[in-house]
Tab-separated table of C-alpha atoms in Angstrom:
chain	number	residue	atom	x	y	z
A	1	MET	CA	84.517	9.669	-109.078
A	2	LYS	CA	83.818	12.813	-108.565
A	3	ALA	CA	82.012	13.959	-105.591
A	4	GLN	CA	78.660	14.801	-106.105
A	5	TYR	CA	76.731	17.679	-104.130
A	6	PHE	CA	73.848	18.549	-101.165
A	7	PRO	CA	72.838	21.837	-100.869
A	8	GLY	CA	70.736	20.790	-98.342
A	9	ARG	CA	73.189	19.266	-95.899
A	10	THR	CA	75.414	22.231	-96.402
A	11	LEU	CA	72.442	24.447	-95.375
A	12	ALA	CA	71.932	23.107	-91.615
A	13	ARG	CA	75.347	22.836	-91.111
A	14	PHE	CA	75.240	26.959	-90.706
A	15	ARG	CA	72.705	26.058	-89.184
A	16	TYR	CA	74.136	24.103	-85.835
A	17	LEU	CA	76.915	26.817	-86.428
A	18	GLY	CA	74.605	29.790	-86.031
A	19	GLY	CA	72.962	28.761	-83.246
A	20	LYS	CA	76.424	28.119	-80.866
A	21	ALA	CA	77.370	31.350	-82.391
A	22	ALA	CA	74.431	33.022	-80.725
A	23	GLY	CA	74.753	31.496	-77.767
A	24	LEU	CA	78.437	32.006	-76.576
A	25	LEU	CA	76.981	35.411	-77.527
A	26	ILE	CA	74.009	35.966	-75.437
A	27	PHE	CA	76.349	34.231	-72.602
A	28	GLY	CA	78.794	36.575	-72.477
A	29	ILE	CA	76.595	39.198	-72.574
A	30	PHE	CA	75.320	37.945	-69.445
A	31	LEU	CA	78.793	37.910	-67.903
A	32	MET	CA	78.967	41.688	-69.168
A	33	LEU	CA	76.500	42.916	-67.556
A	34	SER	CA	77.148	40.828	-64.640
A	35	MET	CA	80.700	41.851	-63.453
A	36	LEU	CA	79.270	45.637	-64.812
A	37	VAL	CA	76.988	45.630	-61.981
A	38	ILE	CA	79.140	44.531	-59.287
A	39	ALA	CA	81.565	46.656	-60.503
A	40	THR	CA	79.645	49.212	-60.059
A	41	GLY	CA	76.820	48.071	-56.955
A	42	PRO	CA	77.910	49.741	-52.955
A	43	GLU	CA	79.950	47.590	-50.346
A	44	ALA	CA	77.922	45.928	-47.769
A	45	ALA	CA	79.157	46.331	-43.901
A	46	PRO	CA	79.505	42.881	-42.284
A	47	THR	CA	76.835	42.949	-39.364
A	48	GLU	CA	76.849	41.457	-36.073
A	49	ARG	CA	73.899	38.506	-34.813
A	50	ALA	CA	72.810	39.995	-31.716
A	51	GLU	CA	71.965	36.382	-28.885
A	52	ARG	CA	68.912	36.569	-28.008
A	53	GLU	CA	67.237	36.820	-24.154
A	54	TRP	CA	64.821	34.400	-22.491
A	55	PRO	CA	62.369	36.146	-20.880
A	56	VAL	CA	61.828	34.456	-17.907
A	57	SER	CA	59.583	34.800	-14.466
A	58	TYR	CA	62.547	34.140	-11.000
A	59	ARG	CA	61.839	33.899	-6.661
A	60	GLU	CA	64.254	35.698	-4.322
A	61	VAL	CA	65.632	32.075	-1.703
A	62	THR	CA	64.027	32.347	1.302
A	63	PRO	CA	64.970	29.217	2.768
A	64	VAL	CA	62.982	28.222	6.044
A	65	SER	CA	61.349	25.292	7.914
A	66	MET	CA	58.493	23.354	6.946
A	67	ALA	CA	55.876	20.782	6.954
A	68	PRO	CA	56.194	18.180	4.089
A	69	THR	CA	52.353	17.161	3.379
A	70	ILE	CA	51.673	13.812	1.057
A	71	GLN	CA	48.037	13.903	0.505
A	72	VAL	CA	46.762	10.531	0.658
A	73	TYR	CA	42.635	9.860	0.030
A	74	GLY	CA	40.770	6.581	2.609
A	75	LYS	CA	38.164	5.512	3.964
A	76	LEU	CA	35.662	6.688	6.739
A	77	GLU	CA	34.577	3.657	8.539
A	78	THR	CA	33.575	2.924	12.074
A	79	ASP	CA	35.797	1.553	14.840
A	80	GLN	CA	32.819	-0.358	16.153
A	81	SER	CA	29.632	-1.498	15.129
A	82	ALA	CA	27.092	-3.493	16.806
A	83	THR	CA	24.743	-5.746	15.213
A	84	LEU	CA	21.428	-5.643	17.530
A	85	ARG	CA	20.106	-9.342	17.802
A	86	ALA	CA	16.631	-10.538	19.137
A	87	GLY	CA	16.465	-12.309	23.116
A	88	VAL	CA	13.202	-14.206	23.059
A	89	THR	CA	11.673	-16.247	20.651
A	90	ALA	CA	8.596	-13.383	19.345
A	91	THR	CA	6.484	-11.561	17.288
A	92	VAL	CA	8.218	-8.088	15.695
A	93	ALA	CA	5.453	-5.712	17.503
A	94	GLN	CA	7.254	-1.558	15.652
A	95	VAL	CA	9.905	-1.321	14.031
A	96	LEU	CA	10.235	1.707	15.486
A	97	ARG	CA	13.630	3.270	13.051
A	98	ARG	CA	14.433	2.211	9.811
A	99	GLU	CA	18.119	2.086	7.244
A	100	GLY	CA	20.407	5.924	7.680
A	101	ASP	CA	18.078	7.134	10.546
A	102	TRP	CA	20.010	8.600	13.591
A	103	VAL	CA	18.822	7.124	16.615
A	104	ASN	CA	21.043	8.146	20.659
A	105	ALA	CA	22.531	5.557	23.176
A	106	GLY	CA	20.032	4.413	24.563
A	107	GLU	CA	16.722	5.044	22.332
A	108	THR	CA	14.548	1.844	21.048
A	109	LEU	CA	14.687	0.791	17.994
A	110	VAL	CA	12.746	-2.175	17.956
A	111	GLN	CA	10.188	-3.362	20.362
A	112	LEU	CA	8.987	-7.071	20.183
A	113	ASP	CA	5.537	-8.436	21.424
A	114	ASP	CA	5.804	-8.849	25.195
A	115	ALA	CA	2.995	-11.267	25.442
A	116	GLU	CA	4.689	-15.227	26.008
A	117	VAL	CA	7.492	-13.334	28.360
A	118	LEU	CA	4.594	-11.736	30.258
A	119	LEU	CA	3.388	-14.608	31.299
A	120	ALA	CA	6.221	-16.518	31.884
A	121	GLU	CA	7.187	-14.527	34.009
A	122	GLN	CA	4.476	-14.876	35.827
A	123	SER	CA	4.677	-18.167	36.198
A	124	ALA	CA	8.476	-17.593	37.634
A	125	ARG	CA	6.901	-15.528	40.429
A	126	ALA	CA	4.384	-17.818	40.824
A	127	GLU	CA	6.803	-21.413	41.256
A	128	LEU	CA	9.206	-18.976	43.576
A	129	ALA	CA	7.034	-18.228	45.516
A	130	ARG	CA	5.563	-21.962	46.320
A	131	ALA	CA	9.411	-22.776	46.718
A	132	GLU	CA	9.817	-19.398	49.518
A	133	ALA	CA	6.210	-20.882	50.653
A	134	ALA	CA	7.985	-24.729	50.921
A	135	LEU	CA	10.494	-22.655	51.954
A	136	ARG	CA	9.539	-21.621	54.860
A	137	SER	CA	6.767	-24.741	55.994
A	138	ILE	CA	11.057	-26.543	56.417
A	139	ARG	CA	11.820	-24.458	58.681
A	140	ASN	CA	9.002	-24.203	60.672
A	141	ASP	CA	9.917	-28.110	61.109
A	142	HIS	CA	12.497	-27.237	62.400
A	143	GLN	CA	11.643	-24.809	64.580
A	144	LEU	CA	9.265	-27.288	66.110
A	145	ALA	CA	11.259	-30.992	65.998
A	146	GLN	CA	14.046	-28.099	68.009
A	147	ASP	CA	11.460	-27.993	70.214
A	148	LEU	CA	9.945	-31.019	70.656
A	149	GLY	CA	13.337	-32.515	70.852
A	150	LEU	CA	13.668	-30.778	74.585
A	151	HIS	CA	10.411	-33.357	75.470
A	152	HIS	CA	12.015	-36.219	73.946
A	153	GLU	CA	15.188	-36.025	75.932
A	154	ALA	CA	12.311	-35.356	79.390
A	155	GLN	CA	10.668	-38.115	79.212
A	156	SER	CA	13.614	-40.280	77.855
A	157	GLN	CA	14.967	-39.558	80.716
A	158	LEU	CA	12.157	-39.717	83.499
A	159	ALA	CA	12.109	-43.468	82.104
A	160	ARG	CA	15.610	-44.124	82.676
A	161	GLU	CA	15.141	-42.934	85.902
A	162	LYS	CA	11.967	-44.764	86.430
A	163	LEU	CA	14.111	-48.093	85.258
A	164	GLN	CA	16.334	-46.795	87.459
A	165	ARG	CA	13.959	-47.507	90.298
A	166	PHE	CA	12.371	-50.807	89.611
A	167	GLU	CA	15.452	-52.394	88.700
A	168	SER	CA	16.427	-51.450	92.477
A	169	LEU	CA	13.332	-52.845	93.374
A	170	HIS	CA	13.118	-55.900	92.157
A	171	ALA	CA	17.166	-56.549	93.242
A	172	LYS	CA	15.020	-56.382	96.744
A	173	SER	CA	12.819	-58.733	95.489
A	174	MET	CA	9.853	-55.962	95.709
A	175	ILE	CA	8.722	-55.841	92.389
A	176	ALA	CA	7.826	-58.873	90.159
A	177	ASP	CA	10.162	-60.000	86.978
A	178	ALA	CA	6.893	-58.669	85.400
A	179	GLN	CA	7.271	-54.962	86.027
A	180	LEU	CA	10.299	-54.593	85.491
A	181	ASP	CA	10.392	-55.206	82.015
A	182	ASP	CA	7.073	-53.263	81.324
A	183	VAL	CA	9.520	-51.184	83.054
A	184	ARG	CA	12.543	-51.358	80.896
A	185	HIS	CA	9.912	-51.742	77.370
A	186	GLU	CA	8.756	-48.061	77.680
A	187	ALA	CA	12.145	-47.327	78.297
A	188	THR	CA	13.389	-48.679	75.291
A	189	GLU	CA	10.587	-47.022	73.755
A	190	ARG	CA	11.309	-43.579	74.602
A	191	ALA	CA	15.162	-44.446	74.001
A	192	MET	CA	13.937	-45.323	70.162
A	193	VAL	CA	12.298	-42.402	70.300
A	194	LEU	CA	14.737	-40.157	70.944
A	195	ALA	CA	16.223	-41.067	67.953
A	196	GLN	CA	14.583	-41.188	65.696
A	197	HIS	CA	13.718	-37.401	66.388
A	198	GLN	CA	17.527	-36.374	66.698
A	199	SER	CA	18.171	-38.117	63.205
A	200	ARG	CA	15.357	-36.315	62.163
A	201	LEU	CA	16.343	-32.922	63.674
A	202	ARG	CA	19.805	-33.461	61.664
A	203	ASP	CA	19.263	-33.581	58.634
A	204	PHE	CA	16.744	-29.865	58.483
A	205	PRO	CA	19.502	-28.121	57.340
A	206	ASN	CA	19.362	-30.725	54.346
A	207	GLN	CA	15.780	-30.015	53.570
A	208	GLU	CA	16.557	-26.526	53.699
A	209	GLN	CA	19.288	-26.370	51.509
A	210	GLN	CA	17.380	-28.239	49.673
A	211	ALA	CA	14.449	-25.612	49.722
A	212	GLU	CA	17.307	-22.637	48.922
A	213	ALA	CA	18.106	-24.054	46.321
A	214	VAL	CA	14.892	-24.931	44.399
A	215	VAL	CA	13.988	-21.514	45.467
A	216	ALA	CA	17.345	-19.521	44.251
A	217	GLU	CA	16.283	-21.455	40.631
A	218	ALA	CA	12.964	-20.129	41.260
A	219	SER	CA	14.082	-16.816	40.925
A	220	ALA	CA	16.712	-17.755	38.648
A	221	ARG	CA	14.311	-18.491	36.237
A	222	LEU	CA	12.197	-14.732	37.480
A	223	GLY	CA	15.150	-13.188	37.074
A	224	GLN	CA	15.364	-14.646	32.868
A	225	ALA	CA	11.619	-13.915	32.833
A	226	GLU	CA	12.115	-10.331	32.895
A	227	LEU	CA	15.079	-10.068	31.044
A	228	ASP	CA	13.892	-12.122	28.687
A	229	ARG	CA	10.736	-8.890	29.303
A	230	GLN	CA	13.343	-6.310	28.601
A	231	HIS	CA	14.963	-8.391	25.476
A	232	THR	CA	11.898	-7.245	24.489
A	233	ASP	CA	12.631	-3.566	23.877
A	234	VAL	CA	15.416	-3.321	22.297
A	235	ARG	CA	17.376	-0.014	22.638
A	236	ALA	CA	20.358	1.156	20.777
A	237	PRO	CA	23.652	0.840	22.682
A	238	PHE	CA	25.098	3.806	21.342
A	239	SER	CA	24.665	6.648	19.583
A	240	GLY	CA	25.459	6.588	15.969
A	241	ARG	CA	23.203	5.504	12.705
A	242	VAL	CA	21.326	2.824	11.673
A	243	VAL	CA	23.445	0.539	8.938
A	244	ALA	CA	21.315	-1.965	8.038
A	245	LEU	CA	17.529	-3.374	9.019
A	246	ASP	CA	16.535	-7.269	8.811
A	247	VAL	CA	12.830	-7.409	9.820
A	248	ALA	CA	9.733	-5.822	9.505
A	249	ALA	CA	6.729	-5.333	12.058
A	250	GLY	CA	4.646	-8.994	12.264
A	251	ASP	CA	7.725	-11.161	11.234
A	252	ARG	CA	8.515	-14.163	13.843
A	253	ILE	CA	11.682	-14.496	15.007
A	254	SER	CA	13.092	-16.422	17.265
A	255	ALA	CA	16.104	-16.251	20.212
A	256	GLY	CA	19.392	-14.979	17.726
A	257	SER	CA	18.318	-13.573	15.219
A	258	ALA	CA	19.139	-10.778	14.041
A	259	LEU	CA	17.295	-7.396	14.159
A	260	LEU	CA	19.295	-4.329	12.689
A	261	SER	CA	22.723	-3.275	12.621
A	262	VAL	CA	23.966	0.477	14.372
A	263	ALA	CA	27.746	2.280	13.756
A	264	ASP	CA	29.883	3.409	16.536
A	265	TYR	CA	29.604	6.973	15.244
A	266	ALA	CA	32.312	8.251	18.373
A	267	GLY	CA	34.182	5.991	16.625
A	268	LEU	CA	34.715	7.570	13.760
A	269	GLN	CA	37.737	7.175	11.825
A	270	VAL	CA	39.579	7.895	8.170
A	271	ARG	CA	41.180	4.641	7.001
A	272	ALA	CA	44.242	5.763	4.760
A	273	PRO	CA	46.696	3.413	3.003
A	274	VAL	CA	49.982	5.383	3.354
A	275	PRO	CA	53.366	4.151	1.589
A	276	VAL	CA	55.393	2.773	3.893
A	277	ASP	CA	58.855	4.734	4.864
A	278	VAL	CA	56.097	7.844	5.393
A	279	ALA	CA	53.934	5.175	7.971
A	280	GLN	CA	57.811	5.196	9.251
A	281	GLN	CA	57.970	8.653	9.554
A	282	LEU	CA	54.546	8.910	11.113
A	283	ARG	CA	54.758	5.818	13.388
A	284	ARG	CA	58.386	7.640	14.712
A	285	ASN	CA	56.419	10.851	15.878
A	286	LEU	CA	53.645	8.901	17.441
A	287	ASP	CA	56.403	7.027	19.974
A	288	ARG	CA	57.740	10.043	20.026
A	289	GLY	CA	54.197	11.636	21.436
A	290	LYS	CA	54.094	14.075	18.440
A	291	PRO	CA	51.246	14.519	16.893
A	292	VAL	CA	50.080	13.936	13.937
A	293	VAL	CA	47.479	16.317	11.805
A	294	ALA	CA	45.518	15.661	7.977
A	295	ALA	CA	43.519	18.254	6.618
A	296	THR	CA	40.249	18.137	4.599
A	297	THR	CA	37.635	20.489	2.371
A	298	ILE	CA	33.672	18.690	3.061
A	299	ALA	CA	31.008	20.540	1.811
A	300	GLY	CA	33.607	23.410	1.687
A	301	GLU	CA	34.032	23.457	5.222
A	302	ARG	CA	37.830	22.599	6.369
A	303	LEU	CA	38.348	19.418	9.282
A	304	GLY	CA	41.619	18.452	10.957
A	305	PHE	CA	42.062	14.737	11.329
A	306	GLN	CA	44.134	13.660	13.372
A	307	LEU	CA	46.387	9.945	13.764
A	308	ARG	CA	44.617	7.181	15.833
A	309	GLY	CA	47.312	5.052	15.017
A	310	LEU	CA	48.770	2.401	12.327
A	311	ALA	CA	48.259	-0.918	11.490
A	312	GLY	CA	51.191	-3.436	12.168
A	313	GLU	CA	51.189	-5.324	8.476
A	314	VAL	CA	51.001	-4.994	4.801
A	315	LYS	CA	47.852	-6.054	3.681
A	316	ALA	CA	47.775	-9.014	0.678
A	317	GLY	CA	47.357	-6.640	-2.229
A	318	GLN	CA	48.165	-3.453	-0.546
A	319	SER	CA	51.673	-1.470	-1.208
A	320	GLY	CA	51.123	0.433	2.101
A	321	ILE	CA	49.936	0.183	5.626
A	322	ASP	CA	46.984	1.161	6.823
A	323	ALA	CA	46.568	4.068	8.634
A	324	PHE	CA	43.786	5.621	10.814
A	325	PHE	CA	42.711	8.574	11.510
A	326	HIS	CA	40.112	10.430	13.963
A	327	VAL	CA	36.914	12.176	13.603
A	328	ALA	CA	35.394	14.263	15.409
A	329	PRO	CA	31.871	12.439	15.896
A	330	ASP	CA	29.155	13.976	12.830
A	331	SER	CA	26.199	12.503	12.242
A	332	VAL	CA	25.788	14.580	8.243
A	333	MET	CA	29.167	12.115	7.572
A	334	ALA	CA	27.925	8.537	5.799
A	335	LEU	CA	30.859	5.876	6.634
A	336	GLY	CA	32.001	4.450	3.534
A	337	THR	CA	32.648	8.812	1.860
A	338	VAL	CA	36.483	8.240	0.440
A	339	VAL	CA	38.631	11.620	2.198
A	340	ASP	CA	41.188	13.381	0.461
A	341	LEU	CA	43.805	14.227	3.681
A	342	THR	CA	46.053	16.315	3.554
A	343	VAL	CA	49.071	14.510	5.865
A	344	ALA	CA	51.819	16.466	7.777
A	345	LEU	CA	54.761	14.470	7.921
A	346	PRO	CA	57.675	15.213	10.202
A	347	GLU	CA	59.015	19.439	9.809
A	348	GLN	CA	62.390	19.869	7.184
A	349	SER	CA	65.057	22.898	7.516
A	350	ASN	CA	66.544	25.276	5.385
A	351	VAL	CA	64.563	24.060	2.381
A	352	VAL	CA	62.396	26.043	-0.092
A	353	ALA	CA	59.008	26.131	-1.472
A	354	LEU	CA	59.027	25.979	-5.637
A	355	PRO	CA	56.257	25.594	-7.816
A	356	ILE	CA	57.382	21.214	-9.934
A	357	HIS	CA	57.795	23.225	-12.506
A	358	ALA	CA	60.839	25.241	-11.034
A	359	VAL	CA	62.578	21.681	-10.949
A	360	TYR	CA	64.093	20.354	-13.207
A	361	ASP	CA	65.223	16.839	-13.578
A	362	ASN	CA	63.887	15.838	-10.309
A	363	ASN	CA	67.619	16.571	-9.079
A	364	ARG	CA	68.138	20.620	-10.566
A	365	VAL	CA	66.889	24.664	-9.945
A	366	TYR	CA	68.409	27.579	-12.336
A	367	ARG	CA	70.188	30.414	-10.512
A	368	ILE	CA	69.847	33.169	-11.935
A	369	THR	CA	73.582	35.295	-11.529
A	370	ASP	CA	74.530	38.676	-14.048
A	371	SER	CA	71.258	37.214	-16.518
A	372	ARG	CA	72.171	34.109	-16.747
A	373	LEU	CA	71.970	31.235	-15.878
A	374	GLN	CA	73.567	28.849	-13.534
A	375	ALA	CA	71.712	25.374	-12.519
A	376	VAL	CA	72.159	23.924	-8.917
A	377	THR	CA	71.732	20.874	-8.242
A	378	ILE	CA	69.699	20.099	-5.204
A	379	GLU	CA	67.977	17.520	-2.497
A	380	ARG	CA	64.368	17.222	-3.520
A	381	VAL	CA	62.756	16.646	0.293
A	382	GLY	CA	58.703	16.214	-0.116
A	383	GLU	CA	56.057	18.057	-1.298
A	384	HIS	CA	53.554	20.543	0.429
A	385	MET	CA	49.709	21.750	-0.206
A	386	ASP	CA	48.657	24.507	1.969
A	387	GLU	CA	44.247	25.233	2.441
A	388	ALA	CA	44.432	26.821	-1.349
A	389	GLY	CA	45.380	23.509	-2.515
A	390	ASN	CA	48.326	25.163	-3.976
A	391	PHE	CA	51.082	22.885	-4.637
A	392	ARG	CA	54.976	23.371	-4.374
A	393	VAL	CA	57.715	21.100	-4.352
A	394	LEU	CA	60.806	20.969	-1.073
A	395	VAL	CA	63.652	21.585	-2.429
A	396	ARG	CA	67.349	22.234	-0.126
A	397	SER	CA	71.027	22.599	-1.151
A	398	SER	CA	73.564	24.233	0.407
A	399	GLU	CA	74.514	25.840	-3.139
A	400	LEU	CA	71.333	29.223	-2.803
A	401	GLY	CA	71.150	31.552	-0.260
A	402	ARG	CA	69.421	33.556	0.996
A	403	GLY	CA	67.912	36.097	-1.533
A	404	ASP	CA	69.512	33.843	-5.044
A	405	GLN	CA	66.860	34.423	-7.365
A	406	LEU	CA	65.539	31.387	-8.493
A	407	LEU	CA	64.381	30.321	-11.399
A	408	VAL	CA	60.411	29.422	-12.238
A	409	SER	CA	59.049	29.487	-14.888
A	410	GLN	CA	59.194	26.960	-17.586
A	411	LEU	CA	62.608	26.730	-19.822
A	412	PRO	CA	62.520	23.331	-22.357
A	413	THR	CA	65.790	25.125	-23.449
A	414	ALA	CA	67.784	25.832	-19.812
A	415	MET	CA	70.736	25.360	-19.489
A	416	THR	CA	73.639	27.373	-17.556
A	417	GLY	CA	75.694	30.383	-19.419
A	418	LEU	CA	71.694	30.486	-21.080
A	419	LEU	CA	70.701	34.397	-21.211
A	420	VAL	CA	68.431	35.322	-19.408
A	421	ARG	CA	66.359	38.794	-18.967
A	422	PRO	CA	64.577	38.302	-15.326
A	423	THR	CA	61.087	38.973	-13.841
A	424	LEU	CA	59.943	39.018	-10.716
A	425	ALA	CA	57.660	36.265	-10.463
A	426	GLU	CA	53.718	36.903	-8.321
A	427	THR	CA	53.362	35.615	-5.524
A	428	SER	CA	49.657	34.776	-6.474
A	429	GLN	CA	50.595	32.964	-9.544
A	430	THR	CA	50.929	29.755	-8.071
A	431	PRO	CA	49.422	26.551	-9.886
A	432	ALA	CA	47.163	23.792	-7.634
A	433	LEU	CA	48.250	20.629	-9.004
A	434	ALA	CA	46.186	17.919	-7.827
A	435	GLY	CA	49.012	14.602	-6.447
A	436	GLN	CA	48.410	11.638	-4.742
A	437	TRP	CA	51.711	9.944	-3.067
A	438	SER	CA	54.589	11.852	-2.925
A	439	SER	CA	56.935	10.405	-5.062
A	440	TRP	CA	60.389	10.724	-4.252
């Protein structure tokens, strides 16, 4: 069978072969041009990459002796306050001071109506006068009885002597029996009268003692009445501030009712909890007779405080022990005020004060030697805050010597061997950081 000829298919094959040939031609031309550029281009010399220098600040080491400080928050209170109560049942006549008022010791605060106690005092005074008069009467009777006793003894003696005479005459039959009986009866009566008088005389000391007891009782009632009258004038027991007022003029109050409360400002103190380990240091200083001082700034005035004592136990809900700092009497300060205290701890030797960002991982600083960093392991001794509020970390290390340059910049890439460009830091640029308890 004779093959058939298809012109369209042949044309398509020629187009395909022509496209491939054109692509190869273009690629060859591009390759030749690239080789020509490389062959005729200038030869570049290799460059060395320079190590980066980090600009940092440093300070020269000067180890000194310094007292670490701890910042604690306490509340102003007083070690004693008095709730004044009514000593008598009476009506409130005047209230002379209000809550928050400052009062001086001995100053009248509340005046009670004294009409009732004056009547009671007059009655007690009259009862005392009556008892004293009764005692004087008994003493007069006693004196009279003593005087009459001499006469009774004399009459009884005469009666006995008369009886003896009549008995002698009767024995001689010179008188009748009836006469002797009359004389004997008279002598017996005289003896009875004398015995009765002597018995009464012996009872007078008992009567006087009873009368004296009545006088003493009446005198006590008078003293109580006078004391009640004094209770109508309620006075301040000490200088301080009225912290509570419970009555008003016109109130009828009974004995024992609360009138007002006064806080003693001579016993002002700041109660501030401190960590247990810090409390041990403070107690050791107190036992050795070393003063522990604290300071704060209130209304722009720098105030000092001295540690008075420490509590003996950790109270429930607290992680520290209460410390009591004495406050000088000040009529301006209000009880309950929260006070921010900076407490000085026992002094430490050979320490260096650094800004907190100069300490890395709490146990490392960097020394600059020949413009390169070198890590130095340190002991974190404590913290210190000066009067201007500048916060520093106190560190110590046997590897640090006077004149060493320490990195004080905050450098996240700090590591041993890092190349730096050091600049001496200005001492006035000190960040003020607020802290509470020490974290060391």
